[in-house]
C-alpha positions as a Python dict, from the first residue, in 0.01 Angstrom:
ca = {
    (1, 'M'): (0, 0, 0),
    (2, 'I'): (292, 233, 58),
    (3, 'G'): (344, 215, -318),
    (4, 'Y'): (23, 411, -368),
    (5, 'V'): (178, 696, -173),
    (6, 'L'): (517, 683, -342),
    (7, 'A'): (385, 646, -698),
    (8, 'P'): (292, 1016, -749),
    (9, 'L'): (632, 1125, -616),
    (10, 'V'): (823, 879, -832),
    (11, 'S'): (627, 977, -1144),
    (12, 'S'): (706, 1344, -1080),
    (13, 'A'): (1071, 1288, -985),
    (14, 'S'): (1207, 1324, -1340),
    (15, 'I'): (1080, 1682, -1357),
    (16, 'L'): (1119, 1780, -992),
    (17, 'V'): (1477, 1651, -953),
    (18, 'R'): (1642, 1673, -1292),
    (19, 'V'): (1751, 2028, -1377),
    (20, 'P'): (1821, 2092, -1747),
    (21, 'P'): (2121, 2303, -1849),
    (22, 'A'): (2065, 2675, -1855),
    (23, 'G'): (1983, 2819, -2196),
    (24, 'T'): (1820, 2504, -2337),
    (25, 'D'): (1469, 2484, -2478),
    (26, 'I'): (1362, 2253, -2195),
    (27, 'E'): (1428, 2499, -1915),
    (28, 'P'): (1135, 2739, -1987),
    (29, 'V'): (899, 2442, -2042),
    (30, 'R'): (1000, 2297, -1707),
    (31, 'A'): (949, 2631, -1540),
    (32, 'R'): (595, 2652, -1675),
    (33, 'M'): (510, 2293, -1575),
    (34, 'L'): (637, 2308, -1215),
    (35, 'P'): (354, 2525, -1074),
    (36, 'A'): (99, 2272, -1203),
    (37, 'I'): (290, 1952, -1125),
    (38, 'V'): (381, 2026, -764),
    (39, 'P'): (21, 2083, -639),
    (40, 'L'): (-103, 1779, -834),
    (41, 'A'): (172, 1555, -696),
    (42, 'L'): (114, 1673, -338),
    (43, 'T'): (-264, 1628, -372),
    (44, 'A'): (-218, 1275, -508),
    (45, 'V'): (19, 1192, -222),
    (46, 'A'): (-228, 1327, 34),
    (47, 'I'): (-524, 1133, -110),
    (48, 'S'): (-324, 811, -138),
    (49, 'A'): (-189, 853, 214),
    (50, 'W'): (-539, 906, 347),
    (51, 'F'): (-656, 590, 165),
    (52, 'V'): (-370, 388, 317),
    (53, 'V'): (-436, 520, 668),
    (54, 'D'): (-806, 446, 621),
    (55, 'V'): (-742, 88, 510),
    (56, 'F'): (-498, 27, 796),
    (57, 'A'): (-761, 156, 1040),
    (58, 'V'): (-1027, -79, 900),
    (59, 'S'): (-772, -361, 901),
    (60, 'A'): (-706, -302, 1268),
    (61, 'S'): (-1079, -337, 1338),
    (62, 'F'): (-1163, -640, 1123),
    (63, 'G'): (-829, -818, 1078),
    (64, 'D'): (-602, -846, 776),
    (65, 'S'): (-772, -1153, 629),
    (66, 'S'): (-1136, -1067, 699),
    (67, 'V'): (-1404, -1070, 430),
    (68, 'E'): (-1524, -729, 552),
    (69, 'L'): (-1185, -572, 481),
    (70, 'G'): (-1181, -711, 127),
    (71, 'A'): (-1532, -586, 63),
    (72, 'Y'): (-1445, -243, 205),
    (73, 'V'): (-1144, -206, -25),
    (74, 'A'): (-1339, -336, -327),
    (75, 'F'): (-1631, -100, -278),
    (76, 'G'): (-1395, 190, -209),
    (77, 'T'): (-1231, 128, -544),
    (78, 'I'): (-1562, 85, -728),
    (79, 'A'): (-1691, 412, -581),
    (80, 'H'): (-1437, 598, -795),
    (81, 'V'): (-1561, 442, -1122),
    (82, 'P'): (-1739, 720, -1315),
    (83, 'F'): (-1912, 503, -1579),
    (84, 'F'): (-2129, 192, -1555),
    (85, 'L'): (-2205, -18, -1864),
    (86, 'L'): (-2508, -239, -1792),
    (87, 'Q'): (-2624, -516, -2026),
    (88, 'A'): (-2961, -691, -2065),
    (89, 'T'): (-3114, -923, -2325),
    (90, 'S'): (-3484, -913, -2239),
    (91, 'V'): (-3737, -692, -2069),
    (92, 'A'): (-3793, -973, -1816),
    (93, 'I'): (-3445, -925, -1670),
    (94, 'V'): (-3442, -543, -1672),
    (95, 'P'): (-3659, -510, -1356),
    (96, 'A'): (-3388, -685, -1153),
    (97, 'L'): (-3132, -443, -1296),
    (98, 'A'): (-3355, -144, -1223),
    (99, 'A'): (-3409, -268, -866),
    (100, 'T'): (-3033, -292, -824),
    (101, 'V'): (-3003, 74, -922),
    (102, 'D'): (-3294, 182, -699),
    (103, 'A'): (-3147, 0, -400),
    (104, 'G'): (-2820, 193, -437),
    (105, 'L'): (-2616, -122, -494),
    (106, 'L'): (-2431, 41, -785),
    (107, 'G'): (-2344, 365, -607),
    (108, 'A'): (-2376, 698, -787),
    (109, 'P'): (-2164, 691, -1105),
    (110, 'V'): (-2142, 986, -1341),
    (111, 'R'): (-2315, 796, -1620),
    (112, 'R'): (-2510, 470, -1657),
    (113, 'V'): (-2542, 323, -2006),
    (114, 'L'): (-2782, 34, -2064),
    (115, 'V'): (-2682, -198, -2349),
    (116, 'I'): (-2983, -384, -2489),
    (117, 'S'): (-2948, -697, -2700),
    (118, 'N'): (-3237, -854, -2890),
    (119, 'N'): (-3148, -1224, -2884),
    (120, 'A'): (-3454, -1346, -3077),
    (121, 'E'): (-3381, -1601, -3349),
    (122, 'T'): (-3464, -1336, -3610),
    (123, 'P'): (-3420, -1003, -3428),
    (124, 'E'): (-3499, -806, -3744),
    (125, 'A'): (-3852, -952, -3742),
    (126, 'Q'): (-3924, -955, -3369),
    (127, 'P'): (-3947, -646, -3147),
    (128, 'G'): (-3672, -611, -2889),
    (129, 'P'): (-3696, -526, -2519),
    (130, 'Q'): (-3731, -154, -2598),
    (131, 'A'): (-4071, -220, -2758),
    (132, 'Q'): (-4212, -409, -2458),
    (133, 'P'): (-4462, -251, -2213),
    (134, 'G'): (-4298, -86, -1916),
    (135, 'F'): (-3953, -56, -2070),
    (136, 'A'): (-3971, 323, -2092),
    (137, 'E'): (-4034, 343, -1717),
    (138, 'L'): (-3740, 115, -1644),
    (139, 'A'): (-3511, 304, -1882),
    (140, 'R'): (-3542, 625, -1680),
    (141, 'R'): (-3281, 488, -1441),
    (142, 'F'): (-3017, 510, -1713),
    (143, 'D'): (-2852, 803, -1885),
    (144, 'A'): (-2856, 631, -2223),
    (145, 'V'): (-2995, 314, -2382),
    (146, 'V'): (-2794, 173, -2673),
    (147, 'S'): (-2837, -126, -2904),
    (148, 'W'): (-2584, -408, -2920),
    (149, 'N'): (-2756, -542, -3233),
    (150, 'E'): (-2676, -223, -3423),
    (151, 'I'): (-2310, -252, -3330),
    (152, 'V'): (-2262, -614, -3441),
    (153, 'H'): (-2501, -615, -3739),
    (154, 'P'): (-2525, -821, -3961),
    (155, 'F'): (-2405, -1086, -3712),
    (156, 'H'): (-2638, -1235, -3452),
    (157, 'P'): (-2566, -1098, -3101),
    (158, 'T'): (-2545, -1445, -2945),
    (159, 'D'): (-2287, -1562, -3198),
    (160, 'W'): (-2050, -1270, -3245),
    (161, 'R'): (-1733, -1233, -3042),
    (162, 'P'): (-1435, -1008, -3124),
    (163, 'R'): (-1097, -1145, -3215),
    (164, 'A'): (-849, -1087, -2934),
    (165, 'A'): (-626, -882, -3164),
    (166, 'D'): (-917, -646, -3239),
    (167, 'A'): (-1030, -586, -2881),
    (168, 'T'): (-856, -250, -2845),
    (169, 'L'): (-1004, -120, -3170),
    (170, 'W'): (-1353, -229, -3067),
    (171, 'E'): (-1315, -69, -2726),
    (172, 'R'): (-1225, 263, -2887),
    (173, 'L'): (-1523, 233, -3121),
    (174, 'L'): (-1767, 165, -2838),
    (175, 'R'): (-1628, 438, -2615),
    (176, 'Q'): (-1679, 687, -2895),
    (177, 'A'): (-2018, 555, -3012),
    (178, 'W'): (-2163, 536, -2661),
    (179, 'N'): (-1993, 848, -2519),
    (180, 'L'): (-1804, 658, -2249),
    (181, 'G'): (-1496, 880, -2239),
    (182, 'D'): (-1146, 749, -2177),
    (183, 'G'): (-1168, 689, -1802),
    (184, 'P'): (-1238, 374, -1601),
    (185, 'L'): (-1573, 202, -1625),
    (186, 'E'): (-1743, -103, -1477),
    (187, 'L'): (-1947, -377, -1644),
    (188, 'V'): (-2274, -507, -1499),
    (189, 'L'): (-2358, -818, -1698),
    (190, 'E'): (-2656, -1052, -1709),
    (191, 'S'): (-2472, -1375, -1789),
    (192, 'I'): (-2097, -1393, -1832),
    (193, 'Q'): (-2102, -1738, -1989),
    (194, 'A'): (-2215, -1646, -2342),
    (195, 'P'): (-2229, -1348, -2580),
    (196, 'P'): (-2315, -1065, -2569),
    (197, 'A'): (-2199, -1044, -2206),
    (198, 'L'): (-1890, -1251, -2281),
    (199, 'A'): (-1811, -1027, -2578),
    (200, 'L'): (-1836, -710, -2370),
    (201, 'A'): (-1613, -860, -2101),
    (202, 'G'): (-1355, -934, -2371),
    (203, 'L'): (-1363, -579, -2509),
    (204, 'F'): (-1321, -379, -2189),
    (205, 'L'): (-1026, -574, -2051),
    (206, 'D'): (-957, -346, -1753),
    (207, 'A'): (-1315, -312, -1632),
    (208, 'P'): (-1430, -474, -1305),
    (209, 'I'): (-1735, -697, -1359),
    (210, 'R'): (-2049, -751, -1159),
    (211, 'L'): (-2300, -1021, -1249),
    (212, 'Y'): (-2669, -978, -1178),
    (213, 'S'): (-2945, -1235, -1142),
    (214, 'D'): (-2998, -1487, -1421),
    (215, 'G'): (-3289, -1651, -1240),
    (216, 'L'): (-3247, -1997, -1091),
    (217, 'M'): (-2935, -2060, -1297),
    (218, 'T'): (-2751, -1824, -1064),
    (219, 'Y'): (-2763, -2093, -796),
    (220, 'G'): (-2574, -2339, -1016),
    (221, 'P'): (-2206, -2347, -1114),
    (222, 'S'): (-2062, -2172, -1418),
    (223, 'R'): (-2121, -2391, -1721),
    (224, 'R'): (-1788, -2300, -1880),
    (225, 'T'): (-1440, -2203, -1770),
    (226, 'L'): (-1419, -1827, -1781),
    (227, 'G'): (-1042, -1796, -1765),
    (228, 'D'): (-845, -1576, -1531),
    (229, 'Q'): (-853, -1279, -1769),
    (230, 'I'): (-1227, -1249, -1702),
    (231, 'G'): (-1272, -1442, -1378),
    (232, 'T'): (-1028, -1236, -1173),
    (233, 'R'): (-1228, -923, -1253),
    (234, 'L'): (-1553, -1060, -1107),
    (235, 'A'): (-1623, -847, -801),
    (236, 'Q'): (-1984, -922, -713),
    (237, 'V'): (-2291, -1135, -790),
    (238, 'L'): (-2622, -952, -749),
    (239, 'Y'): (-2915, -1194, -725),
    (240, 'L'): (-3283, -1216, -643),
    (241, 'E'): (-3338, -1414, -326),
    (242, 'L'): (-3580, -1662, -481),
    (243, 'I'): (-3494, -1919, -212),
    (244, 'A'): (-3428, -1748, 119),
    (245, 'G'): (-3084, -1829, 257),
    (246, 'L'): (-2949, -2009, -51),
    (247, 'R'): (-2625, -1861, -185),
    (248, 'P'): (-2546, -1859, -558),
    (249, 'L'): (-2262, -2077, -684),
    (250, 'V'): (-2209, -1913, -1023),
    (251, 'A'): (-1843, -1809, -1065),
    (252, 'R'): (-1771, -1913, -705),
    (253, 'E'): (-1422, -2030, -806),
    (254, 'Y'): (-1323, -1663, -835),
    (255, 'G'): (-1470, -1559, -500),
    (256, 'P'): (-1706, -1273, -593),
    (257, 'A'): (-1914, -1127, -312),
    (258, 'G'): (-2282, -1226, -319),
    (259, 'T'): (-2541, -954, -260),
    (260, 'A'): (-2918, -1009, -257),
    (261, 'I'): (-3128, -750, -440),
    (262, 'P'): (-3384, -619, -188),
    (263, 'S'): (-3726, -774, -251),
    (264, 'A'): (-3904, -445, -181),
    (265, 'A'): (-3705, -268, -453),
    (266, 'F'): (-3783, -547, -701),
    (267, 'T'): (-4158, -554, -637),
    (268, 'S'): (-4170, -173, -650),
    (269, 'V'): (-4014, -181, -996),
    (270, 'L'): (-4259, -450, -1107),
    (271, 'A'): (-4548, -231, -991),
    (272, 'E'): (-4421, 40, -1226),
    (273, 'V'): (-4412, -208, -1511),
    (274, 'S'): (-4763, -324, -1429),
    (275, 'A'): (-4897, 31, -1435),
    (276, 'A'): (-4749, 81, -1782),
    (277, 'T'): (-4874, -250, -1926),
    (278, 'P'): (-5194, -247, -2138),
    (279, 'P'): (-5514, -362, -1962),
    (280, 'T'): (-5582, -733, -1921),
    (281, 'D'): (-5948, -695, -1823),
    (282, 'D'): (-6047, -990, -2043),
    (283, 'L'): (-5857, -1230, -1819),
    (284, 'P'): (-6034, -1377, -1511),
    (285, 'S'): (-5899, -1309, -1165),
    (286, 'G'): (-5854, -1592, -917),
    (287, 'C'): (-5776, -1827, -1204),
    (288, 'A'): (-5527, -2110, -1241),
    (289, 'L'): (-5237, -1948, -1428),
    (290, 'I'): (-5013, -2170, -1641),
    (291, 'V'): (-4676, -2023, -1741),
    (292, 'G'): (-4507, -2154, -2054),
    (293, 'Q'): (-4137, -2179, -2129),
    (294, 'Y'): (-3916, -2224, -2437),
    (295, 'L'): (-3842, -2590, -2376),
    (296, 'S'): (-3857, -2716, -2735),
    (297, 'A'): (-3703, -2398, -2873),
    (298, 'A'): (-3406, -2463, -2643),
    (299, 'E'): (-3403, -2827, -2765),
    (300, 'L'): (-3462, -2961, -2414),
    (301, 'I'): (-3760, -3169, -2533),
    (302, 'S'): (-3945, -3204, -2862),
    (303, 'E'): (-4226, -2973, -2970),
    (304, 'D'): (-4480, -3254, -2935),
    (305, 'Q'): (-4357, -3332, -2583),
    (306, 'E'): (-4386, -2970, -2477),
    (307, 'R'): (-4738, -2940, -2616),
    (308, 'A'): (-4837, -3262, -2437),
    (309, 'L'): (-4683, -3123, -2117),
    (310, 'Y'): (-4906, -2814, -2128),
    (311, 'V'): (-5214, -3026, -2204),
    (312, 'D'): (-5128, -3226, -1891),
    (313, 'M'): (-5102, -2902, -1690),
    (314, 'V'): (-5447, -2797, -1814),
    (315, 'R'): (-5604, -3128, -1713),
    (316, 'R'): (-5440, -3130, -1372),
    (317, 'A'): (-5549, -2770, -1306),
    (318, 'V'): (-5908, -2874, -1378),
    (319, 'A'): (-5864, -3176, -1151),
    (320, 'L'): (-5784, -2930, -872),
    (321, 'G'): (-6131, -2781, -921),
    (322, 'H'): (-6049, -2478, -1136),
    (323, 'R'): (-6278, -2386, -1424),
    (324, 'E'): (-6115, -2060, -1527),
    (325, 'L'): (-5765, -2113, -1663),
    (326, 'V'): (-5516, -1866, -1814),
    (327, 'F'): (-5216, -1969, -2022),
    (328, 'K'): (-4921, -1733, -2063),
    (329, 'P'): (-4721, -1869, -2357),
    (330, 'H'): (-4356, -1801, -2417),
    (331, 'P'): (-4311, -1559, -2711),
    (332, 'T'): (-4147, -1836, -2917),
    (333, 'A'): (-4434, -2083, -2869),
    (334, 'P'): (-4618, -2192, -3188),
    (335, 'R'): (-4960, -2029, -3223),
    (336, 'H'): (-5135, -2354, -3318),
    (337, 'W'): (-5078, -2486, -2965),
    (338, 'Q'): (-5362, -2266, -2847),
    (339, 'Q'): (-5617, -2477, -3032),
    (340, 'H'): (-5498, -2799, -2868),
    (341, 'L'): (-5489, -2646, -2521),
    (342, 'A'): (-5829, -2478, -2555),
    (343, 'A'): (-5981, -2806, -2677),
    (344, 'A'): (-5827, -2994, -2383),
    (345, 'A'): (-5977, -2742, -2137),
    (346, 'A'): (-6320, -2751, -2304),
    (347, 'A'): (-6321, -3130, -2292),
    (348, 'E'): (-6275, -3105, -1915),
    (349, 'G'): (-6555, -2849, -1878),
    (350, 'A'): (-6325, -2549, -1825),
    (351, 'R'): (-6247, -2229, -2013),
    (352, 'L'): (-5890, -2147, -2112),
    (353, 'S'): (-5794, -1786, -2186),
    (354, 'F'): (-5467, -1680, -2343),
    (355, 'V'): (-5249, -1381, -2260),
    (356, 'G'): (-5251, -1201, -2594),
    (357, 'T'): (-5039, -900, -2508),
    (358, 'A'): (-4673, -897, -2416),
    (359, 'C'): (-4642, -872, -2040),
    (360, 'L'): (-4441, -1017, -1757),
    (361, 'A'): (-4579, -1303, -1552),
    (362, 'E'): (-4533, -1086, -1244),
    (363, 'V'): (-4777, -831, -1389),
    (364, 'L'): (-5039, -1105, -1404),
    (365, 'Y'): (-4962, -1204, -1044),
    (366, 'E'): (-5038, -850, -930),
    (367, 'R'): (-5347, -801, -1143),
    (368, 'L'): (-5516, -1143, -1141),
    (369, 'R'): (-5403, -1278, -802),
    (370, 'P'): (-5431, -1633, -939),
    (371, 'A'): (-5539, -1914, -708),
    (372, 'V'): (-5241, -2120, -827),
    (373, 'V'): (-4947, -2079, -1064),
    (374, 'I'): (-4851, -2393, -1257),
    (375, 'G'): (-4538, -2446, -1467),
    (376, 'C'): (-4247, -2676, -1536),
    (377, 'F'): (-3927, -2529, -1391),
    (378, 'S'): (-3974, -2161, -1472),
    (379, 'T'): (-3820, -1900, -1243),
    (380, 'A'): (-4169, -1745, -1253),
    (381, 'L'): (-4286, -2016, -1010),
    (382, 'L'): (-4035, -1896, -752),
    (383, 'T'): (-4114, -1525, -801),
    (384, 'A'): (-4485, -1604, -759),
    (385, 'S'): (-4416, -1765, -422),
    (386, 'A'): (-4132, -1550, -291),
    (387, 'F'): (-4258, -1203, -388),
    (388, 'Y'): (-4637, -1243, -418),
    (389, 'G'): (-4715, -1520, -168),
    (390, 'L'): (-4901, -1731, -427),
    (391, 'P'): (-4944, -2110, -419),
    (392, 'V'): (-4746, -2286, -692),
    (393, 'A'): (-4721, -2634, -844),
    (394, 'Q'): (-4509, -2803, -1108),
    (395, 'V'): (-4555, -3063, -1380),
    (396, 'G'): (-4277, -3218, -1587),
    (397, 'T'): (-3958, -3188, -1383),
    (398, 'A'): (-3915, -3566, -1385),
    (399, 'L'): (-3926, -3567, -1766),
    (400, 'L'): (-3678, -3280, -1791),
    (401, 'S'): (-3440, -3443, -1543),
    (402, 'E'): (-3421, -3747, -1772),
    (403, 'R'): (-3392, -3550, -2096),
    (404, 'L'): (-3126, -3295, -2001),
    (405, 'T'): (-2794, -3361, -2172),
    (406, 'P'): (-2510, -3342, -2099),
    (407, 'F'): (-2523, -3385, -1722),
    (408, 'A'): (-2354, -3043, -1690),
    (409, 'N'): (-2648, -2875, -1867),
    (410, 'S'): (-2697, -2542, -1690),
    (411, 'N'): (-3073, -2608, -1658),
    (412, 'R'): (-3008, -2904, -1427),
    (413, 'V'): (-2989, -2702, -1105),
    (414, 'P'): (-3309, -2505, -1181),
    (415, 'V'): (-3492, -2830, -1263),
    (416, 'A'): (-3363, -2997, -945),
    (417, 'L'): (-3457, -2701, -725),
    (418, 'V'): (-3813, -2684, -859),
    (419, 'D'): (-3845, -3063, -836),
    (420, 'A'): (-3735, -3055, -471),
    (421, 'L'): (-3920, -2744, -351),
    (422, 'V'): (-4235, -2701, -562),
    (423, 'P'): (-4528, -2944, -513),
    (424, 'S'): (-4573, -3195, -797),
    (425, 'L'): (-4926, -3232, -933),
    (426, 'A'): (-4823, -3560, -1096),
    (427, 'A'): (-4740, -3693, -748),
    (428, 'G'): (-5076, -3577, -610),
    (429, 'Q'): (-4929, -3296, -398),
    (430, 'A'): (-5140, -2987, -324),
    (431, 'P'): (-5021, -2643, -444),
    (432, 'R'): (-4859, -2426, -177),
    (433, 'R'): (-4592, -2166, -129),
    (434, 'V'): (-4232, -2280, -167),
    (435, 'T'): (-4078, -2423, 149),
    (436, 'T'): (-3752, -2603, 224),
    (437, 'E'): (-3886, -2816, 509),
    (438, 'A'): (-3933, -3131, 300),
    (439, 'V'): (-3564, -3141, 206),
    (440, 'G'): (-3412, -3065, 546),
    (441, 'G'): (-3431, -2686, 544),
    (442, 'I'): (-3191, -2453, 372),
    (443, 'E'): (-2897, -2674, 472),
    (444, 'G'): (-3053, -2964, 284),
    (445, 'V'): (-3109, -2747, -24),
    (446, 'S'): (-2753, -2618, -7),
    (447, 'R'): (-2616, -2972, 7),
    (448, 'L'): (-2832, -3075, -287),
    (449, 'V'): (-2703, -2786, -498),
    (450, 'A'): (-2343, -2850, -386),
    (451, 'T'): (-2372, -3216, -488),
    (452, 'L'): (-2506, -3127, -831),
    (453, 'A'): (-2243, -2856, -874),
    (454, 'Y'): (-1959, -3101, -806),
    (455, 'C'): (-2105, -3366, -1038),
    (456, 'M'): (-2157, -3106, -1312),
    (457, 'Q'): (-1826, -2923, -1278),
    (458, 'P'): (-1583, -3135, -1071),
    (459, 'T'): (-1280, -2930, -1171),
    (460, 'T'): (-1401, -2588, -1061),
    (461, 'C'): (-1606, -2725, -768),
    (462, 'D'): (-1351, -2976, -639),
    (463, 'D'): (-1384, -2844, -283),
    (464, 'L'): (-1746, -2968, -279),
    (465, 'R'): (-1644, -3330, -335),
    (466, 'G'): (-1680, -3424, 32),
    (467, 'I'): (-2039, -3301, 44),
    (468, 'A'): (-2122, -3475, -283),
    (469, 'V'): (-1976, -3808, -171),
    (470, 'D'): (-2160, -3792, 160),
    (471, 'E'): (-2493, -3704, -6),
    (472, 'L'): (-2463, -3976, -269),
    (473, 'R'): (-2379, -4236, -6),
    (474, 'T'): (-2668, -4148, 221),
    (475, 'N'): (-2930, -4071, -46),
}
């Protein structure tokens, strides 16, 4: 730390100590520079000295190796970063980012720039997050909103990554195009394991990185080796506390601090989005709400299997006594599924309505107050329970557990968590709020996730081997 104090003096020594011969061209230049250099050097020394004294004082209170000291130094450094570059790929993830800003977890930088990426299969034909209801309200937290698609066009944003030799050129281009200046900045990324987040991390090579919630996947291990060039810059993981007390394992091999996004800030943001979303008066309140996913689009199961899965959900919702059902399809779901699902509901003596406008599932939770929320392994099941107190139930986790390949598939932890914590209608269990009691409390859930993490990524999670061996022997 003493080096921080000496650095300004050493850098100024060549001008302060060396005296050029009289009569040379350098002498008048030096004379003009001295009045500016001396105050700057002394100010830098004073600030650095104060920082060192401050750190030593905190060290004396907490201890040299304490987590609190490391966090104090990290946040002290981050507080001097004037620019934040924040990235999101869908309007569904932006509320978590907005809540992070509202809760003050990102400090007060000079400028926040939100980078939006439309990751649809054909982004030219499908509206991006900017066109979704409520986005304008969320965007007010940021000084600028820019498009990643426009930068990488004609390439698809999930495919394009810069060549290492071109990183400096791309950084200069983005700094100029997005008015980022030449000073330090920090990246706040949605998922570091794939483009566009991975591409941004590879362009701004000196920028500290924070990750923010990627739903239930945050609780699982990183699905790929990030490398020290990126991993050592990971300072923090910001996550929604979908399961109270469970700590995320993503990027744990690099030791980032984990910080839960306050639930009150998140629900407040969602209320803003709800107020800006078009009316849904045609949908019945107190219904059984079924939330769809992109299972076949992600090649987890076939299209026929996914359609059959939703038909099963409809029938089981009716078996619970519900006659008013609402289905919220994923945007990528084929339209002809609606006919099959509506026919299945009618055959059971129930009416199935479809959410025709683009809106978040959480908006429907607030407006409809459904009697039950049914899904496969969607994060929406956990938000319904954790933030809105709604009963939930699942159908299909057993099928997905068998179909997921390879074993290290990043959906495995989300599937396992929903299978363990959310009541199964196929097993005859009644819908309820999520609880950890059936699996031995939060310790039992933590051991389950640790066992899966080691089996999925034994190299990066080798310290979890003991837990995994013990769990596999006893269960």
